[in-house]
mmCIF file of C-alpha atoms in Angstrom:
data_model
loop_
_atom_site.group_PDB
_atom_site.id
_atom_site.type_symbol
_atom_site.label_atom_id
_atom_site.label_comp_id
_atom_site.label_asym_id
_atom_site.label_seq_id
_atom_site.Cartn_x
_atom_site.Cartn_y
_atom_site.Cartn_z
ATOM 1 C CA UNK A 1 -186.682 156.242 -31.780
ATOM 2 C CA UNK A 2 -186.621 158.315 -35.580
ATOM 3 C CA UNK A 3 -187.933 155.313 -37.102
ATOM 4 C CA UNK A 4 -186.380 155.485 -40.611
ATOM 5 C CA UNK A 5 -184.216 158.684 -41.615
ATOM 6 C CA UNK A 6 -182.756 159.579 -44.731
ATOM 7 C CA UNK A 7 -179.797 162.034 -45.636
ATOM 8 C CA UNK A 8 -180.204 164.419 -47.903
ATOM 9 C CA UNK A 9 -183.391 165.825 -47.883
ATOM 10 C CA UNK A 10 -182.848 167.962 -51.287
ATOM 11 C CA UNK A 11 -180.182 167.726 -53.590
ATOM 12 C CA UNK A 12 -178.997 169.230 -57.024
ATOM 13 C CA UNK A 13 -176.441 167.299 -59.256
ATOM 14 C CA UNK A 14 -175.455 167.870 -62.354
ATOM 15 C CA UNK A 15 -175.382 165.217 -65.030
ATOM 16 C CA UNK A 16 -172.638 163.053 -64.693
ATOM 17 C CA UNK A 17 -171.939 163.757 -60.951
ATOM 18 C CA UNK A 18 -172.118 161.408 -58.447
ATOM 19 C CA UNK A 19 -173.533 160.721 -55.195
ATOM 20 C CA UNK A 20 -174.749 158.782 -52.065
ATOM 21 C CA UNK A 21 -178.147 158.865 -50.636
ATOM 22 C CA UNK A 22 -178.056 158.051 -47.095
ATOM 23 C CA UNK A 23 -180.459 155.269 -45.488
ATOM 24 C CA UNK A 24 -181.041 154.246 -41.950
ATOM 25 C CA UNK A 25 -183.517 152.237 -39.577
ATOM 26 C CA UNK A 26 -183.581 152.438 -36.104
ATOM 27 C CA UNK A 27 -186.330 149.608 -35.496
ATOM 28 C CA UNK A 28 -184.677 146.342 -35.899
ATOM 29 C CA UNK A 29 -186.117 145.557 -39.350
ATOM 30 C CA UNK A 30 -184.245 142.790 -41.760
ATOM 31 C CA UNK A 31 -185.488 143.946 -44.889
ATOM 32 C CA UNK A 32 -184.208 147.570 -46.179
ATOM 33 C CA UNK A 33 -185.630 148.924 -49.547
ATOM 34 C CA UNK A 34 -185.595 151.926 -51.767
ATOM 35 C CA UNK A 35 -188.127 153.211 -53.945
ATOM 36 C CA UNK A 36 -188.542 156.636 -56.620
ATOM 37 C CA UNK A 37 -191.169 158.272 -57.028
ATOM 38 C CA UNK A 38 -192.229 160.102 -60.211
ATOM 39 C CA UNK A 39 -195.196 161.706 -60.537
ATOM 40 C CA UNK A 40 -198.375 160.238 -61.553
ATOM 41 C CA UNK A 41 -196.934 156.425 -61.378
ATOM 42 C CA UNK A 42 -196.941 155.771 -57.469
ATOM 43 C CA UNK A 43 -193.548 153.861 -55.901
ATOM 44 C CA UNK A 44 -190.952 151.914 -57.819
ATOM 45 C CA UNK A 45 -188.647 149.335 -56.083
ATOM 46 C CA UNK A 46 -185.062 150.138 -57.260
ATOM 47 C CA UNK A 47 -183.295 147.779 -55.210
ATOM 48 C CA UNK A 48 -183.902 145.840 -51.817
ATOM 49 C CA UNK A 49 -182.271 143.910 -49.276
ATOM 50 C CA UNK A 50 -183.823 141.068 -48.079
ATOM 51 C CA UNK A 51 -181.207 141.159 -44.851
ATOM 52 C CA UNK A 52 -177.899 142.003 -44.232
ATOM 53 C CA UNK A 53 -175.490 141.179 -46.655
ATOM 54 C CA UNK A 54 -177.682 140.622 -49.761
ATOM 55 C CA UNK A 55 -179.065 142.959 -51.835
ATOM 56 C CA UNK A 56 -181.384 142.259 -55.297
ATOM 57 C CA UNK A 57 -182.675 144.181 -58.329
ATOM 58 C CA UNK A 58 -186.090 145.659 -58.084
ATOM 59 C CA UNK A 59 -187.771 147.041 -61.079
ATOM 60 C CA UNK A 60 -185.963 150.304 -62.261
ATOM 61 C CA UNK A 61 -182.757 149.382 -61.038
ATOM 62 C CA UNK A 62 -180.317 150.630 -64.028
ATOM 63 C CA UNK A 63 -178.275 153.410 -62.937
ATOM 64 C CA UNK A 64 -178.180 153.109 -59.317
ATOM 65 C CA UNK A 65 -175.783 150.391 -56.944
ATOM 66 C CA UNK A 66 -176.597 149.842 -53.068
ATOM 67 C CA UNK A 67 -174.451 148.768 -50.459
ATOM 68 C CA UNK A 68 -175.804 147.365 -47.163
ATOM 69 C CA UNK A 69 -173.508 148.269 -44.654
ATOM 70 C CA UNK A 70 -175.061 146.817 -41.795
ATOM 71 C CA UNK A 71 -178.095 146.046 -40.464
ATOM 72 C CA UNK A 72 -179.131 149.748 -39.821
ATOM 73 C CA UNK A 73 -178.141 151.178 -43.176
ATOM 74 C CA UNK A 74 -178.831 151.309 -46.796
ATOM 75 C CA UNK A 75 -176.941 153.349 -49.070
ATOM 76 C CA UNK A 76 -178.060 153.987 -52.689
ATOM 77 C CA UNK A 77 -175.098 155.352 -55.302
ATOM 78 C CA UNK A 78 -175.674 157.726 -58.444
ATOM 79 C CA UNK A 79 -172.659 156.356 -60.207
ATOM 80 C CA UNK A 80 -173.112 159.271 -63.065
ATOM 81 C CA UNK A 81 -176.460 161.314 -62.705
ATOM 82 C CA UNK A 82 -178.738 161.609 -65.675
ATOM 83 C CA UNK A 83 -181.957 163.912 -65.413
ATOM 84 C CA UNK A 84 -183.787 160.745 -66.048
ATOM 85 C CA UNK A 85 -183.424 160.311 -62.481
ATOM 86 C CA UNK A 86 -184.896 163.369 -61.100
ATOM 87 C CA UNK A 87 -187.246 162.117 -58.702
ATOM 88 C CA UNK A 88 -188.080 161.597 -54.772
ATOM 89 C CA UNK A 89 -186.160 158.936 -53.391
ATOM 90 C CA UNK A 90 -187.577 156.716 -50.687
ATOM 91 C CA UNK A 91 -186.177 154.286 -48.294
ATOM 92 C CA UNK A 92 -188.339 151.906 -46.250
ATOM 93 C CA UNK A 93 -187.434 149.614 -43.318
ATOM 94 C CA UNK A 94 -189.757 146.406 -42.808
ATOM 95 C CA UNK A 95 -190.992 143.300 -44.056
ATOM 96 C CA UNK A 96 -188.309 139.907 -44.496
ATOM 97 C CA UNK A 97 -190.282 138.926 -40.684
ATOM 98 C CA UNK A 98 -192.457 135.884 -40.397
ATOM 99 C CA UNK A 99 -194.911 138.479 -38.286
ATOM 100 C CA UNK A 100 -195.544 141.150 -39.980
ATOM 101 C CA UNK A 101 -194.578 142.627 -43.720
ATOM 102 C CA UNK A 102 -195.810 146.258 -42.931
ATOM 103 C CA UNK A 103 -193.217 148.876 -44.227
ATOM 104 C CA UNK A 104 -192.174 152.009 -42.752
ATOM 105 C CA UNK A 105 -190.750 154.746 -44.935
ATOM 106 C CA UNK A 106 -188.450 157.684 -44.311
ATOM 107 C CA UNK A 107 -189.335 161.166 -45.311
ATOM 108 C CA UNK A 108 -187.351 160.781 -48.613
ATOM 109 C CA UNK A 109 -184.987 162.760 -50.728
ATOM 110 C CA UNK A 110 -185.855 164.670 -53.797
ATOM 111 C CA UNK A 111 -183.483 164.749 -56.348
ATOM 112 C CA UNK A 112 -182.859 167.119 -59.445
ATOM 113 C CA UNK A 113 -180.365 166.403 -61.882
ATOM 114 C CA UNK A 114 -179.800 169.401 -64.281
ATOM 115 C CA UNK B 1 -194.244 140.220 -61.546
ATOM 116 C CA UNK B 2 -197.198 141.937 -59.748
ATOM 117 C CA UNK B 3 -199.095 144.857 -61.554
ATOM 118 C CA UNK B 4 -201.131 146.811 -59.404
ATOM 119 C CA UNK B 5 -204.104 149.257 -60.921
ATOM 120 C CA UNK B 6 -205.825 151.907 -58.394
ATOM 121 C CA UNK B 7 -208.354 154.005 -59.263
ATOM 122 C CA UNK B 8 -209.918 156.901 -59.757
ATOM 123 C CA UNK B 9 -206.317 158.712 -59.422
ATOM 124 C CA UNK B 10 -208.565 161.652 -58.314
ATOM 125 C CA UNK B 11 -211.450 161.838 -55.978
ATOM 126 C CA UNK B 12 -213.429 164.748 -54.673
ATOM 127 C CA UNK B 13 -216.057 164.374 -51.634
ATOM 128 C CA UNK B 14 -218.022 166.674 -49.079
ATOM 129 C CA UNK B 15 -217.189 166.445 -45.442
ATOM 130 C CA UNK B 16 -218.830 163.814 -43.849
ATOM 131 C CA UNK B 17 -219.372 162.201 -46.917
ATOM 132 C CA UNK B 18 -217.530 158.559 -47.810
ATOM 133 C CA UNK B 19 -214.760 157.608 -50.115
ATOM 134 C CA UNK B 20 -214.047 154.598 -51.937
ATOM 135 C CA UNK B 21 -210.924 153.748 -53.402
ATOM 136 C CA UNK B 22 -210.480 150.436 -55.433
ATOM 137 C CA UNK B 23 -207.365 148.898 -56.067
ATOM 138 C CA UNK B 24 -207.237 145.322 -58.349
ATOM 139 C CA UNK B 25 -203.750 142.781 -58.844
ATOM 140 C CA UNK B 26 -202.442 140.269 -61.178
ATOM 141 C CA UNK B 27 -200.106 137.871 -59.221
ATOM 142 C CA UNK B 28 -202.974 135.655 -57.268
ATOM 143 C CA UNK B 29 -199.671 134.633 -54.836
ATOM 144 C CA UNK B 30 -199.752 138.257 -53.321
ATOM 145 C CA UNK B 31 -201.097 138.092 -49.905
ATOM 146 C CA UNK B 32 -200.606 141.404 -48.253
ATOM 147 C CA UNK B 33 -202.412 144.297 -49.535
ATOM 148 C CA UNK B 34 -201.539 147.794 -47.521
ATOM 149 C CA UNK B 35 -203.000 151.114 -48.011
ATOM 150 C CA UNK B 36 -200.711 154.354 -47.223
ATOM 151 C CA UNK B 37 -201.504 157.775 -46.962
ATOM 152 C CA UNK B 38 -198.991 160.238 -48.069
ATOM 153 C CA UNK B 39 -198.785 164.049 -47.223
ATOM 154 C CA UNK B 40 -197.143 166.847 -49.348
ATOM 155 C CA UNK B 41 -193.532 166.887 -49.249
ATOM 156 C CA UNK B 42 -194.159 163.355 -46.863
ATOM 157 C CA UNK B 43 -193.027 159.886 -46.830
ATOM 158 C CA UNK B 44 -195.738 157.261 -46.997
ATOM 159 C CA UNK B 45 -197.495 156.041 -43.449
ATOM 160 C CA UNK B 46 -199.098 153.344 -43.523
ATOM 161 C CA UNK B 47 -202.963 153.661 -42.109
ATOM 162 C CA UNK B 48 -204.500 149.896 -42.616
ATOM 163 C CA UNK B 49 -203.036 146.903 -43.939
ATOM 164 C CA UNK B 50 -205.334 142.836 -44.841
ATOM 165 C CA UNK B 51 -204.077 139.505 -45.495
ATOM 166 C CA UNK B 52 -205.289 137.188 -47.370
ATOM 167 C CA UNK B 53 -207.244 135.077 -44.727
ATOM 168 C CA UNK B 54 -209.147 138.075 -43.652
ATOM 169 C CA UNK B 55 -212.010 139.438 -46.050
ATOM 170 C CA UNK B 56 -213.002 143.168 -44.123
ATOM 171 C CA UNK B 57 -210.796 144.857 -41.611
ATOM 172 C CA UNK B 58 -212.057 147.993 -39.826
ATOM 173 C CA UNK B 59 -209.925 150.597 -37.602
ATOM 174 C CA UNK B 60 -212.014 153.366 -36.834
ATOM 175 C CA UNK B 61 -213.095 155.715 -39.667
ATOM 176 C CA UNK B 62 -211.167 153.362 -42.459
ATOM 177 C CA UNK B 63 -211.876 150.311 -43.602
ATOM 178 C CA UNK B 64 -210.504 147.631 -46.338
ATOM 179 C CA UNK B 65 -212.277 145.095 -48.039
ATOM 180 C CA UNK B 66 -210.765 142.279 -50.056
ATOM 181 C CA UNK B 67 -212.146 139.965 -52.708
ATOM 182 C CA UNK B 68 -209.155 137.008 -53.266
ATOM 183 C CA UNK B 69 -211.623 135.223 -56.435
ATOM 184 C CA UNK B 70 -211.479 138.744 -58.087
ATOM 185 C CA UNK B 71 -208.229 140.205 -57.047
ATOM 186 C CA UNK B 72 -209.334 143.611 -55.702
ATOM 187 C CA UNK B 73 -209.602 145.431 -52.738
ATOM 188 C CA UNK B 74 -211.323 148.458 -51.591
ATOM 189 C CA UNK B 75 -210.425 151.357 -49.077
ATOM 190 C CA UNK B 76 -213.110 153.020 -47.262
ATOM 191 C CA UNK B 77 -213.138 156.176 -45.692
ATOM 192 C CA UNK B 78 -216.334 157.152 -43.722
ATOM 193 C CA UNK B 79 -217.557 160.573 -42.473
ATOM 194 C CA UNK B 80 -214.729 162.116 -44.619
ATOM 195 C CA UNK B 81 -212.498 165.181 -42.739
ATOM 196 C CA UNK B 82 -210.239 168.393 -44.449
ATOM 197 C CA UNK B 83 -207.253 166.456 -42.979
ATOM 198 C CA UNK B 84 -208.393 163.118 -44.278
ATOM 199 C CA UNK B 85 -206.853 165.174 -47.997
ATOM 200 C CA UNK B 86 -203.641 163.661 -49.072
ATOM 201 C CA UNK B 87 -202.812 160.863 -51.830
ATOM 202 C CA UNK B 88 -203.647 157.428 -50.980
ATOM 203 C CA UNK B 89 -201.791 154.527 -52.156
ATOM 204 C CA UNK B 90 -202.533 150.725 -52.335
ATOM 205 C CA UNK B 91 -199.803 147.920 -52.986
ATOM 206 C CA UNK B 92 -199.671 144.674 -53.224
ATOM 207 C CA UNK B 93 -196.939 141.814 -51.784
ATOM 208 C CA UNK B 94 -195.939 137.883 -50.918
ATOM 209 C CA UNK B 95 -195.187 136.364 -47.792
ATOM 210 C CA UNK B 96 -192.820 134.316 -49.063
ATOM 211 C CA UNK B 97 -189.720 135.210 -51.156
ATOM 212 C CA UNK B 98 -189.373 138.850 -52.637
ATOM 213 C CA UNK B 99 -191.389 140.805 -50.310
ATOM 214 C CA UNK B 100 -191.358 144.048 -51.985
ATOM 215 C CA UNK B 101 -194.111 146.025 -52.558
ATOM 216 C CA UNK B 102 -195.709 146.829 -55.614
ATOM 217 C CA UNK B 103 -197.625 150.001 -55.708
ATOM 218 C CA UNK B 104 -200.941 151.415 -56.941
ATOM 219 C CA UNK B 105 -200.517 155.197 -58.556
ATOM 220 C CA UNK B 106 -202.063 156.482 -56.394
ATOM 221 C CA UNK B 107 -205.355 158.666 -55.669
ATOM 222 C CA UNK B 108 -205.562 162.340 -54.694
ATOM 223 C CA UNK B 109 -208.291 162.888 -52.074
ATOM 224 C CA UNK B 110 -209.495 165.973 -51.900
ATOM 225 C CA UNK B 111 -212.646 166.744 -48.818
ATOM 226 C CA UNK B 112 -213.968 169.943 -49.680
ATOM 227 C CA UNK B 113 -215.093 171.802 -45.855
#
């Protein structure tokens, strides 16, 4: 049971390259989410998915496109990098159950865009 | 939408001494407050978590208060440990509809030996 694991775990782009970061959950959870962290402001919500199928806006979500591909993964796309979006990229797995809305997040990916 | 403010961002303490961390919201719908603990080059794990119908919930060493009438709630860590030193981070969610979190900015914890 890896709980929540996320592919990269570093990467280097250059602007205007693109790329996928890799998402998946291993413990049953409807809701999928991913966050960046910058330092100094905490975790932003980029984009979420409430449960398989749909996907909404969070609060930075310009730049960036996710695709839930099932109920285990949650893909977020760099359509064409821009150093504004150096940061640590963090997906979480949780939450959308009547029981509980606790979160669990994977080790994240840090991302430099030169 | 939800604005979270956490303070002090940085917080030293002796071991064995306590630590407070306060966190306050704006949306008075929120009804889930968690508080994770994050380790260099680590994703955030969660350590204690209150709803809304609870006012104090303990778990050992760590405990969270919450105050619904003035929208803030507290982390406290007692008889503070070296590996108790990490950033701390409070957030803020519904129960109903958008269930993200909204995050605090965090406080650095540092227990001096």
């Amino acid at each position: 049971n890896a709980g929540v694991t996320q592919t990269p775990k570093f990467q280097v782009l250059k602007t205007g390259q693109s790329m996928t970061l890799q998402c998946a959950q291993d413990m049953n959870h409807n809701s999928m989410y991913w966050y960046r962290q910058d330092p100094g402001m905490g975790l932003r919500l980029i984009y979420y998915s409430a449960s398989e199928g749909t996907t909404d806006k969070g609060e930075v979500p310009n730049g960036y496109n996710v695709s839930r591909l099932n109920k285990r993964e949650f893909s977020l796309r760099l359509e064409s990098a821009a150093p504004s979006q150096t940061s640590v990229y963090f997906c979480a797995g949780g939450g959308g159950i009547a029981s509980t809305d606790t979160q669990y997040f994977g080790p994240g990916t840090r991302l430099t865009v030169l | 939408g939800e604005n979270v403010e956490q303070h002090p961002s940085t917080l030293s303490v002796q071991e064995g001494d306590s630590a407070v961390i306060k966190c306050t919201y704006s949306d008075s719908a929120s009804n889930y407050f968690p508080w994770y603990k994050q380790e260099l080059g680590k994703g955030p794990q969660l350590i204690i978590d209150i709803r809304s119908n609870v006012g104090e919930k303990k778990d050992q060493r760590i405990a969270v208060t919450l105050n619904k009438t003035a929208k803030h709630f507290s982390l406290h860590i007692t008889e503070t440990q070296p590996e108790d030193s990490a950033v701390y981070f409070c957030a803020a969610s519904r129960e109903t509809g958008r269930r993200a979190l909204t995050f605090g900015s965090g406080t650095r914890l540092q227990v001096q030996p």
